Coordinates of C-alpha atoms and ligand atoms in Angstrom, one line a residue:
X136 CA 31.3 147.0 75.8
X137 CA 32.7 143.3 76.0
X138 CA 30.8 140.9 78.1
X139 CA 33.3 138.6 80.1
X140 CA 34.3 139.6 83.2
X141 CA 37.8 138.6 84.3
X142 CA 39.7 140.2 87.1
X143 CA 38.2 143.2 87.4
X144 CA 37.7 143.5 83.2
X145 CA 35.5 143.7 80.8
X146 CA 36.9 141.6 78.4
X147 CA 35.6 139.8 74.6
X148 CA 36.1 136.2 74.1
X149 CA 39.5 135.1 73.4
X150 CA 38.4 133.7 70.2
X151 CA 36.2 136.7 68.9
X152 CA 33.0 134.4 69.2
X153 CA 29.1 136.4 69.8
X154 CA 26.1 134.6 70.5
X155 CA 22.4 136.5 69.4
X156 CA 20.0 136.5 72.3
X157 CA 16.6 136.3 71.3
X158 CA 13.2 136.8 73.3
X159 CA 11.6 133.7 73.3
X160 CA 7.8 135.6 73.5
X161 CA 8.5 136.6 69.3
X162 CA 11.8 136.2 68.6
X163 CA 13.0 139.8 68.2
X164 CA 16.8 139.9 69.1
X165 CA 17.4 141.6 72.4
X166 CA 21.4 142.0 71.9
X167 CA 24.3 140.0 70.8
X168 CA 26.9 139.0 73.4
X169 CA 30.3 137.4 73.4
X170 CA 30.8 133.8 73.9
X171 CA 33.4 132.4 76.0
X172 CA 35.0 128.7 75.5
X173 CA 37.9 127.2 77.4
X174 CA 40.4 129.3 77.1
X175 CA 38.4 132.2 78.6
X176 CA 37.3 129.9 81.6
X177 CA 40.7 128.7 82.5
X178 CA 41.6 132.8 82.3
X179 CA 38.7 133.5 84.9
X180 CA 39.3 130.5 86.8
X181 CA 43.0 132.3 87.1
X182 CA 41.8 135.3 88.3
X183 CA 39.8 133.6 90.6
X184 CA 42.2 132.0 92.3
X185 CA 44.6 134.7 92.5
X186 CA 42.4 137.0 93.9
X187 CA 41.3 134.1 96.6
X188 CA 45.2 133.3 97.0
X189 CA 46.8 136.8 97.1
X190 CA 43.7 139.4 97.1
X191 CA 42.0 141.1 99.7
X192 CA 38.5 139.1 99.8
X193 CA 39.0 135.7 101.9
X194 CA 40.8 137.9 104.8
X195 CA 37.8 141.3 104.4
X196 CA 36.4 140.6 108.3
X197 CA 32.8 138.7 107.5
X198 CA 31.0 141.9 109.1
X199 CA 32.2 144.5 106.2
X200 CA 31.6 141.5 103.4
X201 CA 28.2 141.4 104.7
X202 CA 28.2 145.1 104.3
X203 CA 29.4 144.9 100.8
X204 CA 26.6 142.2 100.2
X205 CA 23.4 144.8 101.8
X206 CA 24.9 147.3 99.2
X207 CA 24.1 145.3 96.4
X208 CA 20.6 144.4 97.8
X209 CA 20.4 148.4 97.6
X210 CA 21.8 148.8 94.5
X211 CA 19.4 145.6 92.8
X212 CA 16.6 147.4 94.5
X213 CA 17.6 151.1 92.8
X214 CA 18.2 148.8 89.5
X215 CA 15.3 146.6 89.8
X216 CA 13.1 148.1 87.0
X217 CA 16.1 147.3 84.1
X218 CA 17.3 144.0 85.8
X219 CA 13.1 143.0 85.3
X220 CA 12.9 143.8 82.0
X221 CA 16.5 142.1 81.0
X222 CA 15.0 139.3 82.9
X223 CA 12.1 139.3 80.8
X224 CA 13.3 139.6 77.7
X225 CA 15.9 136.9 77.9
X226 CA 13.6 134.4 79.4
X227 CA 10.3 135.6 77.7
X228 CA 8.4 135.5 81.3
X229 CA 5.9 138.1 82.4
X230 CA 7.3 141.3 83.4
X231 CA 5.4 141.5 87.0
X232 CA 7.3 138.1 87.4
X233 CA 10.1 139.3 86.9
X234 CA 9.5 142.1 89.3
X235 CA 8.7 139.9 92.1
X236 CA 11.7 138.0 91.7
X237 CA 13.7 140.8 91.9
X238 CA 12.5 141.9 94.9
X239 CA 13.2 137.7 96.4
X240 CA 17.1 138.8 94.8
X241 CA 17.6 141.5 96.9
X242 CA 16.1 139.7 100.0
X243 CA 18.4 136.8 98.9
X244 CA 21.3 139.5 99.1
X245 CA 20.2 141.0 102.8
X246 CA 19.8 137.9 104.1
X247 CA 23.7 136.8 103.6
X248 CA 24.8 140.1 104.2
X249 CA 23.1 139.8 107.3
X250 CA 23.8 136.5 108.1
X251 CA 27.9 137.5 107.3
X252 CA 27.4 140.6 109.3
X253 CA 26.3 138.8 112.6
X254 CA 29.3 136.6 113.1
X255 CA 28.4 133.4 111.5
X256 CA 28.9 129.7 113.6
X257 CA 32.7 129.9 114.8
X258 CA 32.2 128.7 118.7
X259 CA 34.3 127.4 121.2
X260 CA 34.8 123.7 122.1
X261 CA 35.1 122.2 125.7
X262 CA 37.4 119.7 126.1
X263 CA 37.7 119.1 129.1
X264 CA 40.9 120.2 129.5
X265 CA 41.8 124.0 130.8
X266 CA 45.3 124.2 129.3
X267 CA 43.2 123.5 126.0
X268 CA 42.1 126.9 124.2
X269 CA 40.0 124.8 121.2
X270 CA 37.7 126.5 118.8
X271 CA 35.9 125.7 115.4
X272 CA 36.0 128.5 112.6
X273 CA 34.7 128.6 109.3
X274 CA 36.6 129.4 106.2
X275 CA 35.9 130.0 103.0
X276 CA 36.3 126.9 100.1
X277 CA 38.1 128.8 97.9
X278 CA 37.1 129.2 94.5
X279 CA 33.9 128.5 93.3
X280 CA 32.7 127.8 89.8
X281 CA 28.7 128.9 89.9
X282 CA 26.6 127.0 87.2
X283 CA 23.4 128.4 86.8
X284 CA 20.2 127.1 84.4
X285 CA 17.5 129.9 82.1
X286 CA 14.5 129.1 83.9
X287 CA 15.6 131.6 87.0
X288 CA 18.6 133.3 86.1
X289 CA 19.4 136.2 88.6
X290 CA 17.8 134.5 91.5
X291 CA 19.4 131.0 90.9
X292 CA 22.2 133.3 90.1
X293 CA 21.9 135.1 93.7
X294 CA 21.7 132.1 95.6
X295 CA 24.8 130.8 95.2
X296 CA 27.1 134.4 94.8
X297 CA 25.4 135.8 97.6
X298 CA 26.5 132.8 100.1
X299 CA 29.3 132.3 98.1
X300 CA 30.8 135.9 99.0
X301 CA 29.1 136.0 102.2
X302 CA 31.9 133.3 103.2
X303 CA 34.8 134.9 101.5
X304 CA 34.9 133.3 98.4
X305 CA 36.0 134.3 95.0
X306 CA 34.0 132.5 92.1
X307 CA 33.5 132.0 88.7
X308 CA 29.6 132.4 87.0
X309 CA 28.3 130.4 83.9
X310 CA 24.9 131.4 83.3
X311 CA 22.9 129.5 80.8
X312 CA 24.1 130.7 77.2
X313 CA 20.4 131.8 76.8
X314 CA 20.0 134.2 79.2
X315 CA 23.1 136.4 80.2
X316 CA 21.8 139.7 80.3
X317 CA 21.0 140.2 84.3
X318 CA 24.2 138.2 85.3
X319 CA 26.1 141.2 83.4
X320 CA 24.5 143.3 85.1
X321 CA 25.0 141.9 88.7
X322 CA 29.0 141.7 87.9
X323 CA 28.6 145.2 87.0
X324 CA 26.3 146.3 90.5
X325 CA 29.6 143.8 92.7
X326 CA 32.2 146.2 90.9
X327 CA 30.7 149.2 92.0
X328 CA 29.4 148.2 95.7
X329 CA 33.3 147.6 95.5
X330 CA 34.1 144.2 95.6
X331 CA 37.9 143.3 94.8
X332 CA 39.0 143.1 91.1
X333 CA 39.1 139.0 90.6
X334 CA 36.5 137.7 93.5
X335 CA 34.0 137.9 90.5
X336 CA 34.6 136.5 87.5
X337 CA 31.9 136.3 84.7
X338 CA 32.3 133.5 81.5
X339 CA 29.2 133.6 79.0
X340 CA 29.1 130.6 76.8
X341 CA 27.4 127.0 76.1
X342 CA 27.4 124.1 79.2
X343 CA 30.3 121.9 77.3
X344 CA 31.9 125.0 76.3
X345 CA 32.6 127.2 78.9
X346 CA 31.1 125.2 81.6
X347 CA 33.2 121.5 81.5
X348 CA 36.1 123.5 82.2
X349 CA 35.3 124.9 85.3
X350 CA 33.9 121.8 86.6
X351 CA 37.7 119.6 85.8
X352 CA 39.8 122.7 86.6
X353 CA 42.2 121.6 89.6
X354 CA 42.5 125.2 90.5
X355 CA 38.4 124.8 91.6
X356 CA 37.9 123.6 94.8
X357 CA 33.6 124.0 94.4
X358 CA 31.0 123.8 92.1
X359 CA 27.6 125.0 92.5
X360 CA 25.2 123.3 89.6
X361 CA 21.1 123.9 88.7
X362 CA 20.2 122.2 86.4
X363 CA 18.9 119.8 84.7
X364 CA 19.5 115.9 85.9
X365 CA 21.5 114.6 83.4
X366 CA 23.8 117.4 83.6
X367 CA 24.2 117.2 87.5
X368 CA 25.2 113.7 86.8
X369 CA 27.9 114.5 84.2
X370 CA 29.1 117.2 86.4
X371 CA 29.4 114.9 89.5
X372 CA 31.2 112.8 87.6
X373 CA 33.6 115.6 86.3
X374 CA 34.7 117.1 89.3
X375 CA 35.4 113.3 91.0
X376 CA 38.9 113.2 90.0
X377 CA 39.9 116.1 91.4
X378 CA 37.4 115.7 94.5
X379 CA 36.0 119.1 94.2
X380 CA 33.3 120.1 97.0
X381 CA 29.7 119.6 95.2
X382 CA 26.6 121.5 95.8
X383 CA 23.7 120.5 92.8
X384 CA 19.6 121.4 92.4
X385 CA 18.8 119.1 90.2
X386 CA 14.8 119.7 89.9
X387 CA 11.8 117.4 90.6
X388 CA 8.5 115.6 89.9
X389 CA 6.9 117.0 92.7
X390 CA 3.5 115.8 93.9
X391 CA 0.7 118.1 94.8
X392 CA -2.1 116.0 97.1
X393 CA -5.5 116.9 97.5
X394 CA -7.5 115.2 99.9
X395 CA -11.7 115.0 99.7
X396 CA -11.7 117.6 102.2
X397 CA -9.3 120.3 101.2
X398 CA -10.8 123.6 101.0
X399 CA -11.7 123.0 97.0
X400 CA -12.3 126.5 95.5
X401 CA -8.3 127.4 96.6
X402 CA -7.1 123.8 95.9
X403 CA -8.1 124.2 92.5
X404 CA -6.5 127.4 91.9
X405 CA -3.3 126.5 93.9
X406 CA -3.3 123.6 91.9
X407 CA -3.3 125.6 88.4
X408 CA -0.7 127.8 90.0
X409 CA 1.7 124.8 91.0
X410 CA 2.3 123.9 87.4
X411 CA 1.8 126.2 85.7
X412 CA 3.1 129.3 86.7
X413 CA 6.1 130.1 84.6
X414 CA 5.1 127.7 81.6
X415 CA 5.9 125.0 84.0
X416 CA 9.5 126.1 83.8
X417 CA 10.1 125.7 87.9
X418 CA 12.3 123.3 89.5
X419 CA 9.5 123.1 92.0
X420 CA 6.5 122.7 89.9
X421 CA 3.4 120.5 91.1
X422 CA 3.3 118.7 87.9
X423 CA 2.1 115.7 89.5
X424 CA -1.7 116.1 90.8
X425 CA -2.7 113.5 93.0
X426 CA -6.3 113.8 94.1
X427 CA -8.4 111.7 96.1
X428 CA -10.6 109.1 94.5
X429 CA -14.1 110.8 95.6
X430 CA -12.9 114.3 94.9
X431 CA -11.7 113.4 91.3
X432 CA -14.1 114.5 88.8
X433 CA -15.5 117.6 90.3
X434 CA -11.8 118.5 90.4
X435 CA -10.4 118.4 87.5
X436 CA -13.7 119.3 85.8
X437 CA -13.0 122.4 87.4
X438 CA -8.9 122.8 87.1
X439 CA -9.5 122.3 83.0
X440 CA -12.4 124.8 82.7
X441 CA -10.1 126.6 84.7
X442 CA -6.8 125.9 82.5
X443 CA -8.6 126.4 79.2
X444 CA -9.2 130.1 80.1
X445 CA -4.9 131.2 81.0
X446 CA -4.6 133.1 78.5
X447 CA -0.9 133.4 77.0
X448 CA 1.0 135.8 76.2
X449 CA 4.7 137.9 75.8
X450 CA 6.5 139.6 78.8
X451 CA 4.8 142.8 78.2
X452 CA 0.7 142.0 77.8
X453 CA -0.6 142.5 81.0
X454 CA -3.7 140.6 80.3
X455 CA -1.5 137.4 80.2
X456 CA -0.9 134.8 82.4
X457 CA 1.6 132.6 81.5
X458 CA 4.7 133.0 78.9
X459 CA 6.3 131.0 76.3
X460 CA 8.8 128.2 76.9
X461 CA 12.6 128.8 76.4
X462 CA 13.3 127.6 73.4
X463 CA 12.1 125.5 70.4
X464 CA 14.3 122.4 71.4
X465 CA 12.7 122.6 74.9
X466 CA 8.9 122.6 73.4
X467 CA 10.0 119.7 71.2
X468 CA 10.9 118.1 74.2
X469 CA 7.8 119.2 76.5
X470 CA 6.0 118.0 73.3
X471 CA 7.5 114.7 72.9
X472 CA 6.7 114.1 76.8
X473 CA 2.9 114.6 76.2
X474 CA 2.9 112.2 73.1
X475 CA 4.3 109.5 75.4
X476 CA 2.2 110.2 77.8
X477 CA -0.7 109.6 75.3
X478 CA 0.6 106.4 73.5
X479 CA 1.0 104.9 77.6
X480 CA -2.7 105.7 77.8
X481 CA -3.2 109.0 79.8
X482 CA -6.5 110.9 78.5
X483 CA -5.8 114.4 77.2
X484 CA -8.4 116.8 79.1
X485 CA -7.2 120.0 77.8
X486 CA -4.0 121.3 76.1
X487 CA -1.5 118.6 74.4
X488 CA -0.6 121.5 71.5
X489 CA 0.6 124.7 70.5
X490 CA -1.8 127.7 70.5
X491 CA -3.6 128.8 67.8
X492 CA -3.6 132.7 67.7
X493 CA -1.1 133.9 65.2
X494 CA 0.2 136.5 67.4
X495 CA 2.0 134.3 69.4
X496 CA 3.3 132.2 66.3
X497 CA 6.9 133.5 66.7
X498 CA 7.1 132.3 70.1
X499 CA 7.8 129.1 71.6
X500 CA 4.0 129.3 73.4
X501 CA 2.5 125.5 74.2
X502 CA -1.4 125.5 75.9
X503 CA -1.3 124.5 79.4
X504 CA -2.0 120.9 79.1
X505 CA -3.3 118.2 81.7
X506 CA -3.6 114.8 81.3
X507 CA -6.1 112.4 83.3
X508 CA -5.6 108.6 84.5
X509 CA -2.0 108.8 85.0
X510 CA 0.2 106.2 86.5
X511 CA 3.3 106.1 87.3
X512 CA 5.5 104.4 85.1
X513 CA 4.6 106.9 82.4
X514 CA 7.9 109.0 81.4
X515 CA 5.7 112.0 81.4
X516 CA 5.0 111.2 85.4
X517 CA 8.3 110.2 86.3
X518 CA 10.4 112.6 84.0
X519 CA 10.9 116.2 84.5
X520 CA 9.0 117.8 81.3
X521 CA 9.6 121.2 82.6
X522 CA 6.4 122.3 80.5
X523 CA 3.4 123.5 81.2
X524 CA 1.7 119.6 82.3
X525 CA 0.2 118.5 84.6
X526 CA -0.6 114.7 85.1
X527 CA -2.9 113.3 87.3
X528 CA -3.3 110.2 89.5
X529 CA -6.0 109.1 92.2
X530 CA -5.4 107.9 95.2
X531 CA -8.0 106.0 97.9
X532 CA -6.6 106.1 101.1
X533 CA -3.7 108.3 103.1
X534 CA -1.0 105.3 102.9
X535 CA -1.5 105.1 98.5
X536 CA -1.2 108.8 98.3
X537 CA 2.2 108.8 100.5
X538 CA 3.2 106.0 98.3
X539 CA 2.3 107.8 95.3
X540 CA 3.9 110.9 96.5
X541 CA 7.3 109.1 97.0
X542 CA 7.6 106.8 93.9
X543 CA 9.7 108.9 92.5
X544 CA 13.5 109.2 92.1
X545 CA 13.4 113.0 92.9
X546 CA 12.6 114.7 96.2
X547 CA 12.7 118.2 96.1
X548 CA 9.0 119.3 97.1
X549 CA 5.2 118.4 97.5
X550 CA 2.5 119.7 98.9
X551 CA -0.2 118.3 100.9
X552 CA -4.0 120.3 101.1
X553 CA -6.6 118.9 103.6
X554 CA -8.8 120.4 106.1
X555 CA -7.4 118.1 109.0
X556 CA -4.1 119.1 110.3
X557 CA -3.1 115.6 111.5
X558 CA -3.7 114.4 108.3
X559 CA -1.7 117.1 106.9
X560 CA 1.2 116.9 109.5
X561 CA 1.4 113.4 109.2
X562 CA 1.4 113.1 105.3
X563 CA 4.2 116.4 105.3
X564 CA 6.8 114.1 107.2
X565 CA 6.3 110.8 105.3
X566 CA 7.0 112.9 102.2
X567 CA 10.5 112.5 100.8
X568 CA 11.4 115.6 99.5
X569 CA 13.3 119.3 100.9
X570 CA 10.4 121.1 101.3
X571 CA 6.7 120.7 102.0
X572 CA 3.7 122.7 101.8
X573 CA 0.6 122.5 103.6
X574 CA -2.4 124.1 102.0
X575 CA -0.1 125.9 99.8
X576 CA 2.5 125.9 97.2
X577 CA 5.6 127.2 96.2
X578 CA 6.5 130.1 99.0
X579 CA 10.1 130.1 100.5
X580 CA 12.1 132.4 102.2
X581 CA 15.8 132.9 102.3
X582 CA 16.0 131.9 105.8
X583 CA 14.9 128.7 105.0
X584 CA 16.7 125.9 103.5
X585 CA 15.6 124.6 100.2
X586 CA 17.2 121.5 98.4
X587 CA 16.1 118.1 97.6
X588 CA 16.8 114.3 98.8
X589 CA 17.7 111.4 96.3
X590 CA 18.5 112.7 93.1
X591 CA 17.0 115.9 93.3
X592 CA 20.5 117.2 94.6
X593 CA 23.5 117.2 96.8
X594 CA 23.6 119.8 99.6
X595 CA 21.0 122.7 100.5
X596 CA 21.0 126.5 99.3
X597 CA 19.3 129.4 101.2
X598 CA 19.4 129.6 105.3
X599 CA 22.6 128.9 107.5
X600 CA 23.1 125.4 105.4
X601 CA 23.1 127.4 102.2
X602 CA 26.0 129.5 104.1
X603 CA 27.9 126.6 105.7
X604 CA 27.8 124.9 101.8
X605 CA 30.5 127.6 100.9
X606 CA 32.2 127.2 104.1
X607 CA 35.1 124.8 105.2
X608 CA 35.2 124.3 109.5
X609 CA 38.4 124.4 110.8
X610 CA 39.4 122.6 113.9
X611 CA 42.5 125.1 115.8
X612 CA 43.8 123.3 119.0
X613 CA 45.6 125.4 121.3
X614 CA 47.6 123.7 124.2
X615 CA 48.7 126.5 126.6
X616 CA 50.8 124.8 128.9
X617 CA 52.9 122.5 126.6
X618 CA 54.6 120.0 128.4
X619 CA 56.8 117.1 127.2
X620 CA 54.6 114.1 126.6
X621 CA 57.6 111.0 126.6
X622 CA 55.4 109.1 124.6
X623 CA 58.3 107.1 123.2
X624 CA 60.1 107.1 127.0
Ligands
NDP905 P1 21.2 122.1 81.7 O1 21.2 121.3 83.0 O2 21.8 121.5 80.5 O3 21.8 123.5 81.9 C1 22.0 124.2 83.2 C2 23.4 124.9 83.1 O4 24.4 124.0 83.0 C3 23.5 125.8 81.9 O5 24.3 127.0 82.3 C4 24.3 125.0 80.9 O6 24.9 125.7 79.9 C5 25.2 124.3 81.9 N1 25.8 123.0 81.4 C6 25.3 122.2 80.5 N2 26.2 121.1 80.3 C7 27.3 121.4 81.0 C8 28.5 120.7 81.3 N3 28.8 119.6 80.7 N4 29.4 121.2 82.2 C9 29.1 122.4 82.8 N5 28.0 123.1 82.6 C10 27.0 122.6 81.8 O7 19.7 122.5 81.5 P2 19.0 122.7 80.1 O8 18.9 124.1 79.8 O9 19.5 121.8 79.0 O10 17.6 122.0 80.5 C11 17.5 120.6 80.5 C12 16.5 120.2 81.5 O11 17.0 120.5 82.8 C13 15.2 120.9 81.5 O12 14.3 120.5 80.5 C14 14.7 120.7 82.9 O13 14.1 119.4 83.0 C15 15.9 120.8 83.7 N6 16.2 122.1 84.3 C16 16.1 122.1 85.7 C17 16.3 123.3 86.3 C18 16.2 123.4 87.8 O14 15.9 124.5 88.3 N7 16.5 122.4 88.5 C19 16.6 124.5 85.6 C20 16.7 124.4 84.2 C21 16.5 123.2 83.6 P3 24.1 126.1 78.6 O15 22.7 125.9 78.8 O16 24.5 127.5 78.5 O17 24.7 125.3 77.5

């Protein structure tokens, strides 16, 4: 069966090209799908808009659209052993990984449906005036290209359509060319929890391929980008002529902070866990360790005894711990970031190459790798590496760790571990960045917002900001006693 999905069809590329999808645990190849270009995006696009100009979606009332949207948290849920192991094979990550993040999909699903379902944020204004029937409602943008990166491809996937359609949008999805294989299967669970022919629309294919176009298309009114920086930027710049709305996630360099007195058994392993859960591969990774001066050694003694023993491994070996990285270009690039960092004068401590057991010499594997006496104008401290690396700096006092923390052009987490909760409370609101975690690292929830400040993105996804992203407010005035005004009398 054809992979596109335009209008209600499944459909091959207009011109006949496949892509082979390979595991990037060994390199077995998991299927071969079509490959979109332009002419299939501006076909999607089409269908998009018809169905959001003439089809049944924008006007569904918001309670049965959330109903629509709790069916598919069903059906992922009644799916979620096949959408795991799709999820695994295309990205190469460990198959219980994939499990929990089905189960954060679903929630991700339920929450919008819910959040449709109740009624949303229209309210009535006072104007003072009783003749005056004035209200706000929220509409939908219109149509919405979704571009999605490989490191989290259903769930960055489900937090844009499921706020996207919560809000009676019709959209077109780009996943990465890498890893296609659960948004397939998500256009195939909206058909049958029976969304309208055209409010989904699904174009495989490479970022200046099949993306470009649906980021300069005038008949798209939104795009919904993560990704890396330097795409953000392009695509910011591509939808400025036609002054599309612009939602991006952008990733970060985000600073973990340990104080003398955190708690240092679970700092240490939080700390491991921060950077390098995933192979590093999170937007919300605590690559940067910062740990106070007097706590240094002891630390990381322990974090790289600790580091040495993650043992790696494919999707399927439940003794690993941690998977491969994406691709071969991408562990070039991780690797390039750690010879920098070595040439600027960081000390390697552990890691800093590829593994040595042949079994994993198909895969694109690198050793989890941290690197001591850090500072920050080393690229591999400012720049996302998006590899398993972790740098580390020390810090003296609370006013050099916030500054630390914050020299950074990205804001998109940190986290803060100490014993003392003024400390922590008072370090968690000088930090520049969307989210903050004290004594912990990475949880979220889909009630709560998650984005980042400077360039770590435009906009927030998740909680009522990730609905009102997808959502225009309309102003309707009602004067119920007109009356001539004789303004020109
Ligand atoms: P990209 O930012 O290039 O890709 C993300 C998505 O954008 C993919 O679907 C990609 O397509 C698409 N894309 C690329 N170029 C364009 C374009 N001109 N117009 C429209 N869409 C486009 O990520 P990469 O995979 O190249 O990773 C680069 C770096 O980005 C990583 O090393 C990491 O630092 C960061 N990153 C951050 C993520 C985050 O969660 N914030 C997630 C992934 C990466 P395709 O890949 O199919 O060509």
């Amino acid at each position: 069966m054809p992979e596109l999905f335009i209008g209600g069809r499944w459909t091959a590329a207009v011109d006949g090209h496949v892509r082979e999808i390979r595991c990037p645990a060994d390199g077995t190849l998991v299927a071969t799908v079509d490959e979109g270009g332009p002419k299939d995006s501006a076909a999607a696009v089409a269908a998009a808009r018809d169905a959001f100009d003439r089809g049944p979606w924008p006007g569904t009332p918001a309670a049965d659209r959330g109903r629509l949207l709790i069916r598919v948290a069903d059906l992922l849920e009644r799916d979620k052993d096949a959408f795991a192991r799709a999820e695994s094979l295309d990205t190469g990550k460990r198959l219980v990984e994939s499990e929990y993040d089905l189960d954060d999909i679903a929630n991700c699903f339920r929450y919008f449906g819910s959040l449709a379902a109740s009624g949303g944020t229209d309210r009535a204004v006072d104007t003072g005036d009783p003749a005056v029937d004035s209200r706000v409602v929220h509409e939908p943008v219109g149509v919405c290209s979704l571009i999605t990166p490989w490191n989290y491809p259903l769930l960055q996937t489900a937090w844009k359509v499921a706020p996207a359609l919560a809000a009676g949008n019709t959209f077109v999805l780009k996943p990465s060319e890498l890893t296609p294989h659960t948004a397939i299967g998500l256009m195939r669970l909206l058909a049958e929890a029976g969304l309208p022919d055209g409010a989904a629309n699904l174009v495989l294919g490479t970022g200046p391929g099949a993306g470009a176009p649906l980021t300069t298309d005038e008949r798209v009114d939104m795009v919904s980008f993560t990704g890396g920086l330097a795409t953000g930027r392009h695509i910011m710049a591509a939808a400025a002529p036609t002054v599309k709305k612009i939602a991006l996630e952008l990733g970060g360099k985000n600073p973990n902070i340990v104080f003398a007195d955190a708690e240092f058994d679970t700092a240490v392993d939080y700390a491991l866990m921060a950077v390098f859960l995933h192979a590093g591969q999170v937007c919300s990774a605590g690559a940067r360790l910062l740990v106070q001066e007097k706590l240094h050694d002891a630390f990381v003694d322990e974090l790289v005894a600790r580091a040495r023993r993650i043992r790696l491994g494919g999707p399927f070996d439940e003794q690993a711990r941690s998977g491969p990285l994406i691709s071969a270009a991408h562990r070039e690039k991780v690797e390039a970031y750690v010879a920098a960092g070595l040439d600027e004068g960081a000390v390697l401590r552990c890691g800093g190459r590829r593994p040595d057991d042949p079994a994993l010499g198909d895969g694109f594997y690198y050793l989890p790798t941290v690197l001591d006496d850090c500072t920050p104008g080393m690229s591999v401290v400012r720049d996302e590496s998006f590899g398993p690396v972790l740098t580390v700096e020390r810090f003296r006092s609370e006013d050099e760790a916030v500054a630390l923390a914050n020299d950074t052009f990205y804001g998109l987490t940190g986290g803060v571990w100490t014993q003392d909760s003024g400390l922590a409370q008072r370090v968690a609101s000088r930090l520049r960045a969307g989210t903050v975690w004290i004594n912990d690292f990475h949880p979220y929830v889909p009630q709560a917002e998650w984005g980042g400040m400077k360039q770590s993105g435009v906009g927030r996804e998740l909680g009522p900001a990730g609905l009102a992203e997808y959502q225009e407010a309309k102003h309707i005035w009602r004067n119920t006693a007109p009356r001539p005004q004789r303004w020109f009398e």
